[in-house]
PDB file of C-alpha atoms in Angstrom:
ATOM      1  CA  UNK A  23      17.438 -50.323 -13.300  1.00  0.00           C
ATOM      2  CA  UNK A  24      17.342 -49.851 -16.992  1.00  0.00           C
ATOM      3  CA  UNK A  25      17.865 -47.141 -18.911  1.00  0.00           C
ATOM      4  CA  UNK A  26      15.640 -46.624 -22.398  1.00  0.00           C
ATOM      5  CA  UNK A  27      16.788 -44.808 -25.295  1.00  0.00           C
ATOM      6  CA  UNK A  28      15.178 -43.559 -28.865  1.00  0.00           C
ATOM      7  CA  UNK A  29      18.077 -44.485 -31.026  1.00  0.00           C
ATOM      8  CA  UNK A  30      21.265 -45.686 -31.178  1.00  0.00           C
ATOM      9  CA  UNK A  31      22.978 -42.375 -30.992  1.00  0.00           C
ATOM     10  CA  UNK A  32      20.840 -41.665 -27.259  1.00  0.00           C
ATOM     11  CA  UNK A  33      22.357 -45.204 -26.545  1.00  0.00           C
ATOM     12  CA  UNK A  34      26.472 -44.686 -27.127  1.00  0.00           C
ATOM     13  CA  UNK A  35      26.065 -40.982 -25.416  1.00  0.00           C
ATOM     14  CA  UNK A  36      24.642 -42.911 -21.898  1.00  0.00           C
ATOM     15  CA  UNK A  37      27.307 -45.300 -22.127  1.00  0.00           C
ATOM     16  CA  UNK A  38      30.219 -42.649 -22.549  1.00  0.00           C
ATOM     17  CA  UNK A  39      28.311 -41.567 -19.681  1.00  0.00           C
ATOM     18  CA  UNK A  40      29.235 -44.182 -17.886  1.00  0.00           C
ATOM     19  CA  UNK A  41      26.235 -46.637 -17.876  1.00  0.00           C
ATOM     20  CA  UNK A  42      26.946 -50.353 -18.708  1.00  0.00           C
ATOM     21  CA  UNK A  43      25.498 -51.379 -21.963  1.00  0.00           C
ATOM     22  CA  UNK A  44      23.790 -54.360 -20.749  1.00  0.00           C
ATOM     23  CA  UNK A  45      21.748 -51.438 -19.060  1.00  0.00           C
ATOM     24  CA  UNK A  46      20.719 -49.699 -21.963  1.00  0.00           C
ATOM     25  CA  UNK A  47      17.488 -50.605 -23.653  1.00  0.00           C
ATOM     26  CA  UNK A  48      17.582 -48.692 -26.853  1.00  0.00           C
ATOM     27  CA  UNK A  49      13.175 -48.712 -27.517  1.00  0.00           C
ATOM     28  CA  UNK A  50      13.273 -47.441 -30.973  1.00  0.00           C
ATOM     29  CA  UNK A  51      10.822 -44.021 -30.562  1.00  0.00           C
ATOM     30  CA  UNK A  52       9.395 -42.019 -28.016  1.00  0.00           C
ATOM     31  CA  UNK A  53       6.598 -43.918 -27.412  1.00  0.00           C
ATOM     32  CA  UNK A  54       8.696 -47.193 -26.909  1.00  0.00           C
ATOM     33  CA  UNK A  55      10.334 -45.232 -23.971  1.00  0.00           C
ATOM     34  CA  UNK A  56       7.595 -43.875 -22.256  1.00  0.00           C
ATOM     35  CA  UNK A  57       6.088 -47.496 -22.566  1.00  0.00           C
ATOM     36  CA  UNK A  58       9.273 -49.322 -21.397  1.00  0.00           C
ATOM     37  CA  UNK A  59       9.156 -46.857 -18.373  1.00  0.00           C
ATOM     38  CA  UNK A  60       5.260 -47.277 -17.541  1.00  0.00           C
ATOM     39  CA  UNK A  61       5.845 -51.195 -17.159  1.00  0.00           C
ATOM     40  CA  UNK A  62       9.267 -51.262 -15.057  1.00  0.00           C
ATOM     41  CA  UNK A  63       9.033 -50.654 -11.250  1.00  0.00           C
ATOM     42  CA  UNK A  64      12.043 -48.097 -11.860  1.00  0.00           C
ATOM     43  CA  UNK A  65      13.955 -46.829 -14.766  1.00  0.00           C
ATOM     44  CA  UNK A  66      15.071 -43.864 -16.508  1.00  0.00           C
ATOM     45  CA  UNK A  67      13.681 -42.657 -20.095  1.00  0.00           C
ATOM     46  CA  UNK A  68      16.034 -40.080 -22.665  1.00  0.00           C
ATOM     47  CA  UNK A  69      14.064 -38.539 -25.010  1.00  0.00           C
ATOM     48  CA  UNK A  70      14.303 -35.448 -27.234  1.00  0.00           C
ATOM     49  CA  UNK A  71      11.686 -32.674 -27.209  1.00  0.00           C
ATOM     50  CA  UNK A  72      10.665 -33.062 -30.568  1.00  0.00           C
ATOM     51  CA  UNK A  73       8.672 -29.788 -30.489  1.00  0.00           C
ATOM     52  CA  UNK A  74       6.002 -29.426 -32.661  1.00  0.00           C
ATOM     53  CA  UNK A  75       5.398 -33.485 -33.046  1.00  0.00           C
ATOM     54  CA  UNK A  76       2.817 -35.067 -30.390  1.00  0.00           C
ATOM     55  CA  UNK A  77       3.952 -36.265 -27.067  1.00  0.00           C
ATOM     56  CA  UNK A  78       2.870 -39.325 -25.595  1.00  0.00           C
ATOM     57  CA  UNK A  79      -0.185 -39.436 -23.214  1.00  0.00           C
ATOM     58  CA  UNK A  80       2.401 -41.297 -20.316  1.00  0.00           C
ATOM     59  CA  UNK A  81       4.036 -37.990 -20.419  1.00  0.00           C
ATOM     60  CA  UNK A  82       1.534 -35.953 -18.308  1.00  0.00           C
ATOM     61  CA  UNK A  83       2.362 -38.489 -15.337  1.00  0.00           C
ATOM     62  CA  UNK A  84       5.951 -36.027 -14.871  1.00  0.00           C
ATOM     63  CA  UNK A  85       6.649 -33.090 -13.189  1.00  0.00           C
ATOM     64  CA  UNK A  86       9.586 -31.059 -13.752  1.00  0.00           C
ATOM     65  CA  UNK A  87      12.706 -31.776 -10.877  1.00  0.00           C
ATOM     66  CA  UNK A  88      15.773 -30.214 -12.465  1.00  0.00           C
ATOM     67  CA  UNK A  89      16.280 -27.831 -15.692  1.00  0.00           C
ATOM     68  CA  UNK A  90      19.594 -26.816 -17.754  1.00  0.00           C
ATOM     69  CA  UNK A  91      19.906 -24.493 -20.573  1.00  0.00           C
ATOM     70  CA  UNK A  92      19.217 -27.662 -23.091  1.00  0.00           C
ATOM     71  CA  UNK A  93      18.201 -30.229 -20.858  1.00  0.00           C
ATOM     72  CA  UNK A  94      15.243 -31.275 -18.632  1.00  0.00           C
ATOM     73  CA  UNK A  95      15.114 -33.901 -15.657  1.00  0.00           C
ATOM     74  CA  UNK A  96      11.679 -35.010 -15.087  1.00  0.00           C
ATOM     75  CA  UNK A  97      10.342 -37.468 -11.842  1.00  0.00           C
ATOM     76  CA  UNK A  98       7.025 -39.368 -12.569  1.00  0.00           C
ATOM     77  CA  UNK A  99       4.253 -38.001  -9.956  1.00  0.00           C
ATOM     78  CA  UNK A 100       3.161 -40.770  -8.451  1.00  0.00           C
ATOM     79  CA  UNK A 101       6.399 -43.463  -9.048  1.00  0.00           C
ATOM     80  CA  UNK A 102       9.863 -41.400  -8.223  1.00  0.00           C
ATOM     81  CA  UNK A 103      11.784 -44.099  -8.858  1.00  0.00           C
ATOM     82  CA  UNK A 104      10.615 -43.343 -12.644  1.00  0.00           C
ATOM     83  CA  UNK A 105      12.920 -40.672 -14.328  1.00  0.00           C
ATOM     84  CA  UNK A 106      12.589 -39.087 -17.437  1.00  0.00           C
ATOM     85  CA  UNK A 107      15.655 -36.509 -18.914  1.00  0.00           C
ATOM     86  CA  UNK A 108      14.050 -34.393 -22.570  1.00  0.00           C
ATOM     87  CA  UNK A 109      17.181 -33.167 -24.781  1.00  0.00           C
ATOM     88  CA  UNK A 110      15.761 -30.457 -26.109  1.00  0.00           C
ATOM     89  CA  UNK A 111      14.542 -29.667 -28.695  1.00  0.00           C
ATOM     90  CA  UNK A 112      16.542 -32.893 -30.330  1.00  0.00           C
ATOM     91  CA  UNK A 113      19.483 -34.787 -29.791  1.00  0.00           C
ATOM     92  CA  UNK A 114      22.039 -33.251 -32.870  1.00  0.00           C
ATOM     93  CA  UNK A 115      20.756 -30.133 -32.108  1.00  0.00           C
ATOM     94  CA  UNK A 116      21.526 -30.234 -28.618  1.00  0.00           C
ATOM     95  CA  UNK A 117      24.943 -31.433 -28.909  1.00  0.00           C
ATOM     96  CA  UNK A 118      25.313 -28.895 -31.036  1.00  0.00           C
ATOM     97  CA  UNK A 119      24.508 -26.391 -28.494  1.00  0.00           C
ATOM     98  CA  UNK A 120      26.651 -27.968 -25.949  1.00  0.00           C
ATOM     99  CA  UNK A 121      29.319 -28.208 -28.483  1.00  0.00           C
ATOM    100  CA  UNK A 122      28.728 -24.481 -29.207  1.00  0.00           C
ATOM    101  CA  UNK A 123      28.962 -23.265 -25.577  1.00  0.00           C
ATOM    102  CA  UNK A 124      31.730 -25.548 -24.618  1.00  0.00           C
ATOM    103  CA  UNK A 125      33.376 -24.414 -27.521  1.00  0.00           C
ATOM    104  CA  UNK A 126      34.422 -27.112 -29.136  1.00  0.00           C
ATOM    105  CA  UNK A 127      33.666 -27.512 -33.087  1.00  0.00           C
ATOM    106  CA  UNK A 128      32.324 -30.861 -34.495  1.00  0.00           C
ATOM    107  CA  UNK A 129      34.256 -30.530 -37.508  1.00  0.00           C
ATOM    108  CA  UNK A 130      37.350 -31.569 -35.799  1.00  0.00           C
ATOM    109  CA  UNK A 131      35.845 -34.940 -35.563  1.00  0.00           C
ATOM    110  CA  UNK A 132      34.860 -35.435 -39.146  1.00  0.00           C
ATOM    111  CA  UNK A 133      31.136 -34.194 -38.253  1.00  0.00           C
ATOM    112  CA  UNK A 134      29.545 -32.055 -40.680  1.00  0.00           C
ATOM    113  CA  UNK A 135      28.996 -28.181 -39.417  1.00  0.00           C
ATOM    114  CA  UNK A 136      25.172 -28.436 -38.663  1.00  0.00           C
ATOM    115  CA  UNK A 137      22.922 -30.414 -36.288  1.00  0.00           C
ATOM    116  CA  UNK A 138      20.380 -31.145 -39.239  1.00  0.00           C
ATOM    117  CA  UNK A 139      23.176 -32.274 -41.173  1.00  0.00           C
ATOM    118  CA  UNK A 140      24.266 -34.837 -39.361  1.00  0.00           C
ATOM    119  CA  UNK A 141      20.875 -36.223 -38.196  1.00  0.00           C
ATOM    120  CA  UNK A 142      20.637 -36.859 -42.281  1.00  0.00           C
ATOM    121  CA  UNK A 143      23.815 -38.915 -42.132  1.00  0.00           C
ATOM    122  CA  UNK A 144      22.236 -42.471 -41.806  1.00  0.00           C
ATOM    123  CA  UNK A 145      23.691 -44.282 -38.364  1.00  0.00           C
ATOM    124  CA  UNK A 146      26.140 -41.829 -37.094  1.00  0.00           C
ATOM    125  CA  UNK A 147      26.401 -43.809 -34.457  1.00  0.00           C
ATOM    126  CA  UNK A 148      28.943 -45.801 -36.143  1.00  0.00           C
ATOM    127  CA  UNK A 149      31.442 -42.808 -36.640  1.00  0.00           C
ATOM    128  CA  UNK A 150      34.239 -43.179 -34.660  1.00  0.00           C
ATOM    129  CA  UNK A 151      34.540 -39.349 -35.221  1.00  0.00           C
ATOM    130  CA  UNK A 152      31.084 -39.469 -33.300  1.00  0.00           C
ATOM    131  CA  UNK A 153      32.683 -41.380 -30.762  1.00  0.00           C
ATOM    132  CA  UNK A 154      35.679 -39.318 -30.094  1.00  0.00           C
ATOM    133  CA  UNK A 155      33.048 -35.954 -30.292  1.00  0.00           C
ATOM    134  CA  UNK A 156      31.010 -37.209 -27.510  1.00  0.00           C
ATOM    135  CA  UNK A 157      34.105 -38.358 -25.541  1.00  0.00           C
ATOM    136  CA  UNK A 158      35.553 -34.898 -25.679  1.00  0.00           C
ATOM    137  CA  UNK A 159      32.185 -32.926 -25.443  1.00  0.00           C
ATOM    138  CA  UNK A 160      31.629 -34.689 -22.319  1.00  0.00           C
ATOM    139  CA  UNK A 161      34.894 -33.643 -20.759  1.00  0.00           C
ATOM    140  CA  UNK A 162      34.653 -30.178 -21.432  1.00  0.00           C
ATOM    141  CA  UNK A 163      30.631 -29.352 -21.698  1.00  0.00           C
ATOM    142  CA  UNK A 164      29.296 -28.406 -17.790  1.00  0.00           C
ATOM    143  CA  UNK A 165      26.063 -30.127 -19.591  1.00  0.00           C
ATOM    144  CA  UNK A 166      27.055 -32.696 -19.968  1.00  0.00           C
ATOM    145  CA  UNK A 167      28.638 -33.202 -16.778  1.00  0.00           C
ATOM    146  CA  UNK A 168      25.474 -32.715 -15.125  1.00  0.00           C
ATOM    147  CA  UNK A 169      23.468 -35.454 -17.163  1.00  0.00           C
ATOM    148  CA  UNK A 170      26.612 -37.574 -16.355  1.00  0.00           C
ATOM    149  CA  UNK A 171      25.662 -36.378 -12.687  1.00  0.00           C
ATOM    150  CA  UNK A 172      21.948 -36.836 -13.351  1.00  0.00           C
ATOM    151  CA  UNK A 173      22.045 -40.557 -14.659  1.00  0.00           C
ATOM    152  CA  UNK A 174      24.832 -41.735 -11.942  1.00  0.00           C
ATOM    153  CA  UNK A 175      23.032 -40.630  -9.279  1.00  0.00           C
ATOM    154  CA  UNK A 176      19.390 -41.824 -10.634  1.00  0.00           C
ATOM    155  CA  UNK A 177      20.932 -45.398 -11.587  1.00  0.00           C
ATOM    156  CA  UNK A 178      23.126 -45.564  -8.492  1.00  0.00           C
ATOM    157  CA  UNK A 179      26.412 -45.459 -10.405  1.00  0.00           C
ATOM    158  CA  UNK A 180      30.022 -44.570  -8.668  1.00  0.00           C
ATOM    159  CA  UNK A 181      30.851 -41.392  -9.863  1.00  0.00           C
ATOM    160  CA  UNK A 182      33.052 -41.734 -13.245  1.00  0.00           C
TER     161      UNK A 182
END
């Protein structure tokens, strides 16, 4: 089962998830997802909210399963096998909220202070500071450790 991703960034946070990186499809936008998911017989979709921009048609095909503070797990209606998780309302914003609950500053790890900030940094993905923040966010953000929950158990994963 694959996994499809918006950007890079989406892509590095599944794998220090956990997921393989040969499993990680990163589509590019939104739309790419949602499309990647409509033609595979399974797979799981992470997208951001991106409130206020339009939402792809393939969209209406999922109902809500599971919902965190900053985080959505959808199931496809009439395909379960088809899972879809929104970070909401986008991705720097919501590790900045998990940061900010969790209590852990980005700062420490080079980041700059705001979630808008560092979405203008081009490929921040490439940071190991990014690296190391998502590494410790994910040990200490119950978030977090629910996607991790979320994706293991929809991809069949051992527990990490």
């Amino acid at each position: 089962m694959m996994v499809y991703v918006e950007c890079y960034a989406d892509k590095l946070l599944v794998q220090v998830l956990g997921v393989p990186g040969h499993l990680v499809l990163h589509a590019r936008c939104k739309g790419n997802v949602m499309n990647g998911l409509r033609r595979a017989p399974c797979g799981l979709g992470m997208v951001d909210e991106d409130p206020g921009a339009a939402q792809p048609q393939e969209m209406s095909n999922y109902c809500l399963l599971s919902q965190l503070q900053w985080t959505v797990r959808l199931i496809h209606t009439t395909q379960p096998q088809r899972h879809l998780i929104v970070l909401k309302p986008r991705l720097e914003d919501w590790l900045y909220h998990c940061a900010g609950a969790a209590k852990l500053d980005p700062s420490r790890f080079g980041l700059p202070d705001t979630p808008a900030k560092l979405r203008d940094k081009p490929r921040f993905d490439k940071s190991p500071g990014f690296h190391n923040f998502l590494r410790a966010l994910s040990e200490v953000s119950p978030e977090l450790q629910t996607l991790r929950r979320w994706v293991h158990d929809i991809l069949h994963l051992n527990p990490a």
